[in-house]
Short mmCIF file of C-alpha atoms in Angstrom, two decimals:
data_model
loop_
_atom_site.label_atom_id
_atom_site.label_comp_id
_atom_site.label_asym_id
_atom_site.label_seq_id
_atom_site.Cartn_x
_atom_site.Cartn_y
_atom_site.Cartn_z
CA UNK N 1 -40.90 31.93 -8.07
CA UNK N 2 -41.46 28.26 -8.52
CA UNK N 3 -43.91 27.61 -11.66
CA UNK N 4 -44.25 23.81 -11.62
CA UNK N 5 -46.49 21.53 -9.67
CA UNK N 6 -45.73 19.87 -6.40
CA UNK N 7 -42.22 21.69 -6.03
CA UNK N 8 -40.89 23.54 -3.05
CA UNK N 9 -40.77 27.00 -2.05
CA UNK N 10 -37.71 27.80 -0.03
CA UNK N 11 -37.39 29.53 3.21
CA UNK N 12 -33.66 29.81 2.60
CA UNK N 13 -31.79 27.75 5.05
CA UNK N 14 -34.69 26.88 7.21
CA UNK N 15 -37.51 24.92 6.07
CA UNK N 16 -39.52 24.06 2.91
CA UNK N 17 -43.11 24.22 2.27
CA UNK N 18 -44.67 22.08 -0.21
CA UNK N 19 -47.03 24.12 -2.72
CA UNK N 20 -49.22 23.09 -5.58
CA UNK N 21 -49.57 24.99 -8.94
CA UNK N 22 -51.69 23.50 -11.78
CA UNK N 23 -50.25 26.14 -14.15
CA UNK N 24 -49.28 23.89 -17.40
CA UNK N 25 -51.55 20.77 -16.24
CA UNK N 26 -50.01 17.46 -15.60
CA UNK N 27 -47.69 17.50 -18.93
CA UNK N 28 -44.01 16.44 -18.42
CA UNK N 29 -41.37 16.37 -20.67
CA UNK N 30 -40.46 12.79 -19.89
CA UNK N 31 -41.98 10.40 -17.18
CA UNK N 32 -39.08 11.41 -15.03
CA UNK N 33 -38.75 15.06 -15.06
CA UNK N 34 -41.25 17.64 -15.38
CA UNK N 35 -39.08 20.39 -16.52
CA UNK N 36 -39.81 22.68 -19.50
CA UNK N 37 -37.01 23.65 -21.68
CA UNK N 38 -34.75 26.39 -20.58
CA UNK N 39 -35.27 25.80 -16.88
CA UNK N 40 -32.39 23.66 -16.65
CA UNK N 41 -28.58 25.24 -16.83
CA UNK N 42 -26.05 24.17 -19.36
CA UNK N 43 -24.10 22.20 -16.57
CA UNK N 44 -25.50 20.00 -14.05
CA UNK N 45 -24.17 18.61 -10.71
CA UNK N 46 -25.43 15.14 -10.00
CA UNK N 47 -25.36 13.84 -6.70
CA UNK N 48 -26.90 10.23 -6.31
CA UNK N 49 -29.01 11.48 -3.41
CA UNK N 50 -31.55 14.17 -4.00
CA UNK N 51 -31.61 15.30 -0.47
CA UNK N 52 -27.88 16.17 -1.35
CA UNK N 53 -29.01 18.10 -4.41
CA UNK N 54 -31.59 20.04 -2.20
CA UNK N 55 -28.70 20.48 0.48
CA UNK N 56 -26.49 22.06 -2.36
CA UNK N 57 -29.48 24.34 -3.44
CA UNK N 58 -29.94 25.43 -0.03
CA UNK N 59 -26.42 26.08 1.17
CA UNK N 60 -24.58 27.24 -2.08
CA UNK N 61 -27.26 28.27 -4.72
CA UNK N 62 -28.93 32.07 -4.94
CA UNK N 63 -32.13 32.84 -6.71
CA UNK N 64 -32.91 28.90 -6.80
CA UNK N 65 -35.90 27.48 -8.42
CA UNK N 66 -37.23 23.78 -8.27
CA UNK N 67 -37.77 22.07 -11.56
CA UNK N 68 -38.39 18.74 -10.74
CA UNK N 69 -40.01 16.45 -7.78
CA UNK N 70 -41.05 13.61 -9.99
CA UNK N 71 -40.49 10.55 -7.86
CA UNK N 72 -38.82 13.20 -5.26
CA UNK N 73 -35.88 13.18 -7.49
CA UNK N 74 -35.55 16.77 -6.96
CA UNK N 75 -34.08 19.43 -9.26
CA UNK N 76 -32.83 22.74 -8.79
CA UNK N 77 -31.64 25.66 -10.81
CA UNK N 78 -30.04 28.71 -9.20
CA UNK N 79 -26.74 30.71 -9.40
CA UNK N 80 -23.20 30.29 -7.79
CA UNK N 81 -20.96 33.42 -8.11
CA UNK N 82 -23.08 34.59 -10.90
CA UNK N 83 -23.02 31.46 -12.96
CA UNK N 84 -26.27 29.46 -13.84
CA UNK N 85 -26.09 25.97 -12.43
CA UNK N 86 -28.42 23.10 -11.87
CA UNK N 87 -28.00 20.26 -9.44
CA UNK N 88 -30.25 17.20 -9.47
CA UNK N 89 -30.27 13.68 -7.99
CA UNK N 90 -29.59 10.56 -10.08
CA UNK N 91 -30.48 8.00 -7.81
CA UNK N 92 -28.59 4.87 -7.28
CA UNK N 93 -27.02 2.44 -9.94
CA UNK N 94 -26.44 2.68 -13.49
CA UNK N 95 -30.02 2.25 -14.64
CA UNK N 96 -31.14 5.27 -12.62
CA UNK N 97 -28.10 7.38 -13.95
CA UNK N 98 -28.76 6.10 -17.37
CA UNK N 99 -32.05 7.57 -17.36
CA UNK N 100 -31.60 10.78 -16.00
CA UNK N 101 -28.28 11.65 -17.71
CA UNK N 102 -29.83 10.60 -21.08
CA UNK N 103 -32.65 12.72 -20.58
CA UNK N 104 -30.87 15.65 -19.67
CA UNK N 105 -28.28 15.42 -22.53
CA UNK N 106 -31.07 14.66 -25.12
CA UNK N 107 -34.04 16.37 -24.07
CA UNK N 108 -32.94 19.61 -22.25
CA UNK N 109 -29.70 20.23 -24.24
CA UNK N 110 -27.40 20.15 -21.25
CA UNK N 111 -23.83 20.02 -22.13
CA UNK N 112 -21.87 18.94 -19.07
CA UNK N 113 -22.96 16.64 -16.18
CA UNK N 114 -20.49 16.55 -13.15
CA UNK N 115 -21.37 13.59 -10.91
CA UNK N 116 -20.79 14.28 -7.11
CA UNK N 117 -21.25 11.06 -5.29
CA UNK N 118 -19.69 8.71 -2.32
CA UNK N 119 -17.42 5.80 -2.99
CA UNK N 120 -15.90 3.10 -1.19
CA UNK N 121 -11.85 2.92 -1.34
CA UNK N 122 -9.74 0.11 -2.79
CA UNK N 123 -6.59 2.01 -2.55
CA UNK N 124 -4.55 1.84 0.86
CA UNK N 125 -3.62 5.37 0.87
CA UNK N 126 -7.10 6.72 0.69
CA UNK N 127 -8.80 7.92 3.70
CA UNK N 128 -12.34 9.08 4.40
CA UNK N 129 -13.56 12.20 2.86
CA UNK N 130 -10.39 11.96 0.22
CA UNK N 131 -11.38 13.13 -3.01
CA UNK N 132 -11.08 11.06 -6.01
CA UNK N 133 -11.55 12.53 -9.82
CA UNK N 134 -12.49 9.39 -12.14
CA UNK N 135 -10.44 9.78 -15.03
CA UNK N 136 -11.95 6.12 -16.12
CA UNK N 137 -14.76 4.03 -15.05
CA UNK N 138 -14.34 0.18 -15.29
CA UNK N 139 -17.54 -1.89 -14.79
CA UNK N 140 -19.15 -5.05 -14.23
CA UNK N 141 -22.23 -3.94 -16.17
CA UNK N 142 -23.22 -4.85 -19.55
CA UNK N 143 -24.61 -1.14 -20.10
CA UNK N 144 -22.36 -0.83 -23.25
CA UNK N 145 -23.97 -4.01 -24.96
CA UNK N 146 -26.83 -1.66 -26.20
CA UNK N 147 -24.05 0.22 -28.60
CA UNK N 148 -23.35 -3.38 -30.24
CA UNK N 149 -19.82 -2.23 -30.38
CA UNK N 150 -17.39 -5.09 -31.80
CA UNK N 151 -15.00 -4.72 -28.83
CA UNK N 152 -14.84 -3.47 -25.27
CA UNK N 153 -15.43 0.32 -24.73
CA UNK N 154 -13.39 2.22 -22.14
CA UNK N 155 -15.55 5.02 -20.34
CA UNK N 156 -13.52 8.15 -19.51
CA UNK N 157 -13.88 11.52 -18.39
CA UNK N 158 -14.00 14.40 -20.61
CA UNK N 159 -10.38 15.81 -20.27
CA UNK N 160 -11.31 19.62 -19.94
CA UNK N 161 -13.67 18.99 -17.06
CA UNK N 162 -10.87 16.62 -15.33
CA UNK N 163 -8.33 19.17 -15.61
CA UNK N 164 -10.70 22.10 -14.55
CA UNK N 165 -11.75 20.28 -11.53
CA UNK N 166 -7.86 19.31 -10.76
CA UNK N 167 -6.98 22.85 -11.13
CA UNK N 168 -9.78 24.02 -8.66
CA UNK N 169 -8.72 21.43 -6.33
CA UNK N 170 -5.11 22.52 -6.43
CA UNK N 171 -6.25 26.22 -6.15
CA UNK N 172 -8.16 25.17 -2.97
CA UNK N 173 -5.11 23.50 -1.51
CA UNK N 174 -6.83 20.25 -1.64
CA UNK N 175 -5.12 16.92 -2.61
CA UNK N 176 -7.04 14.68 -4.99
CA UNK N 177 -6.42 11.35 -6.37
CA UNK N 178 -6.94 10.63 -10.38
CA UNK N 179 -7.34 7.46 -11.56
CA UNK N 180 -9.62 4.44 -12.61
CA UNK N 181 -12.79 3.85 -10.55
CA UNK N 182 -15.22 0.95 -10.70
CA UNK N 183 -18.80 1.45 -11.47
CA UNK N 184 -20.49 -1.79 -10.23
CA UNK N 185 -23.91 -3.42 -10.59
CA UNK N 186 -23.58 -5.26 -7.37
CA UNK N 187 -23.63 -3.89 -3.93
CA UNK N 188 -23.82 -7.17 -2.07
CA UNK N 189 -21.65 -9.42 -4.13
CA UNK N 190 -21.69 -13.12 -3.42
CA UNK N 191 -17.97 -13.19 -4.80
CA UNK N 192 -15.81 -12.15 -1.78
CA UNK N 193 -12.79 -11.97 -3.82
CA UNK N 194 -13.87 -9.49 -6.25
CA UNK N 195 -12.54 -6.49 -4.77
CA UNK N 196 -9.10 -7.87 -4.45
CA UNK N 197 -8.89 -8.48 -8.30
CA UNK N 198 -9.97 -4.56 -9.12
CA UNK N 199 -7.41 -3.46 -6.17
CA UNK N 200 -4.82 -5.39 -7.90
CA UNK N 201 -5.26 -3.61 -11.16
CA UNK N 202 -4.86 -0.12 -9.53
CA UNK N 203 -8.48 0.81 -9.45
CA UNK N 204 -8.84 3.25 -6.70
CA UNK N 205 -12.56 3.26 -5.54
CA UNK N 206 -15.96 2.07 -6.35
CA UNK N 207 -19.44 3.71 -6.95
CA UNK N 208 -22.29 2.36 -8.90
CA UNK N 209 -22.91 5.14 -11.60
CA UNK N 210 -19.99 6.50 -13.51
CA UNK N 211 -19.64 4.27 -16.38
CA UNK N 212 -23.12 4.68 -17.27
CA UNK N 213 -22.76 8.44 -17.06
CA UNK N 214 -19.53 8.23 -19.27
CA UNK N 215 -21.07 6.02 -21.98
CA UNK N 216 -24.18 8.39 -22.20
CA UNK N 217 -21.82 11.28 -22.47
CA UNK N 218 -19.55 9.83 -25.03
CA UNK N 219 -22.72 8.56 -27.27
CA UNK N 220 -24.19 12.06 -27.08
CA UNK N 221 -20.86 13.84 -27.82
CA UNK N 222 -21.23 15.65 -24.32
CA UNK N 223 -19.17 16.02 -21.52
CA UNK N 224 -19.01 14.24 -18.14
CA UNK N 225 -16.80 13.83 -15.15
CA UNK N 226 -17.08 12.05 -11.66
CA UNK N 227 -16.07 13.51 -8.40
CA UNK N 228 -16.04 11.29 -5.56
CA UNK N 229 -15.60 11.45 -1.78
CA UNK N 230 -14.58 8.68 0.16
CA UNK N 231 -17.56 7.46 2.65
CA UNK N 232 -15.89 4.19 3.45
CA UNK N 233 -12.89 1.65 3.21
CA UNK N 234 -13.46 -1.70 1.79
CA UNK N 235 -10.28 -2.79 3.51
CA UNK N 236 -10.42 -0.96 6.71
CA UNK N 237 -13.48 -0.90 9.50
CA UNK N 238 -13.82 2.92 8.37
CA UNK N 239 -17.10 4.48 7.18
CA UNK N 240 -19.21 7.88 7.65
CA UNK N 241 -22.61 8.14 9.10
CA UNK N 242 -25.42 8.50 6.86
CA UNK N 243 -25.70 12.29 7.82
CA UNK N 244 -22.29 12.81 6.91
CA UNK N 245 -22.88 11.45 3.60
CA UNK N 246 -25.75 13.67 2.84
CA UNK N 247 -24.23 16.90 4.20
CA UNK N 248 -20.47 16.27 4.96
CA UNK N 249 -19.09 16.39 1.61
CA UNK N 250 -18.65 20.12 1.18
CA UNK N 251 -14.95 19.93 -0.22
CA UNK N 252 -16.34 17.67 -3.18
CA UNK N 253 -19.19 20.06 -3.66
CA UNK N 254 -17.31 23.06 -3.74
CA UNK N 255 -14.65 21.52 -6.32
CA UNK N 256 -17.69 20.71 -8.39
CA UNK N 257 -18.99 24.42 -8.22
CA UNK N 258 -15.77 26.00 -8.94
CA UNK N 259 -15.35 23.65 -11.76
CA UNK N 260 -18.92 24.57 -13.16
CA UNK N 261 -18.18 28.19 -12.75
CA UNK N 262 -15.16 27.97 -14.80
CA UNK N 263 -16.89 26.43 -18.01
#
């Protein structure tokens, strides 16, 4: 049963009904997440799109409870193959990912965050729906400036999560690429040559969140991994539809779920 205000009561795989329950009043643990301690699992899958979080809850999790609907950034906890797992949207960009991952790590005692998102491909050998594991996250953001470091920080994935996801992919006979991705602050870049320079350095693909997630995990001594599915190729006229981006990334979702179960 859902015990929080303005969440959703599921009729599984069919529809959702909005309900109101004023138990606990309007108190929220943070301005962005009204979950109480204990309602979020130790491992959280984080798609950018909150509707993708709902899709995962609807189609993969059992005994689902909605723990957050603030700003429509839906969060759900359920079980997958007997393991308690949460899934929550992060929104787009590093400021949004920075807020939600920081709060999960620091206020809700989350240990592992696995980002599952879309990416634009740089590498010529990548195709639509291919899977990329982000071993490192280059960035054009100044997110790291808050830490006042005396040099340049290299945001990287947790090796245990990376290895577990890689093994899960191999077990499912899924070929994955492992390497550097770019987390960019800019979607519409005035510099038309910028992608060429990242590609020249062997960067595989671009998203907009991974570097902030990896830096927050490092600062909090927690674990993070980005698993990306290619939604468009920046050097070919190829892209998935909006609907395919929301519901068509089942391979990526299943690798993330199998990774979470193994932790």
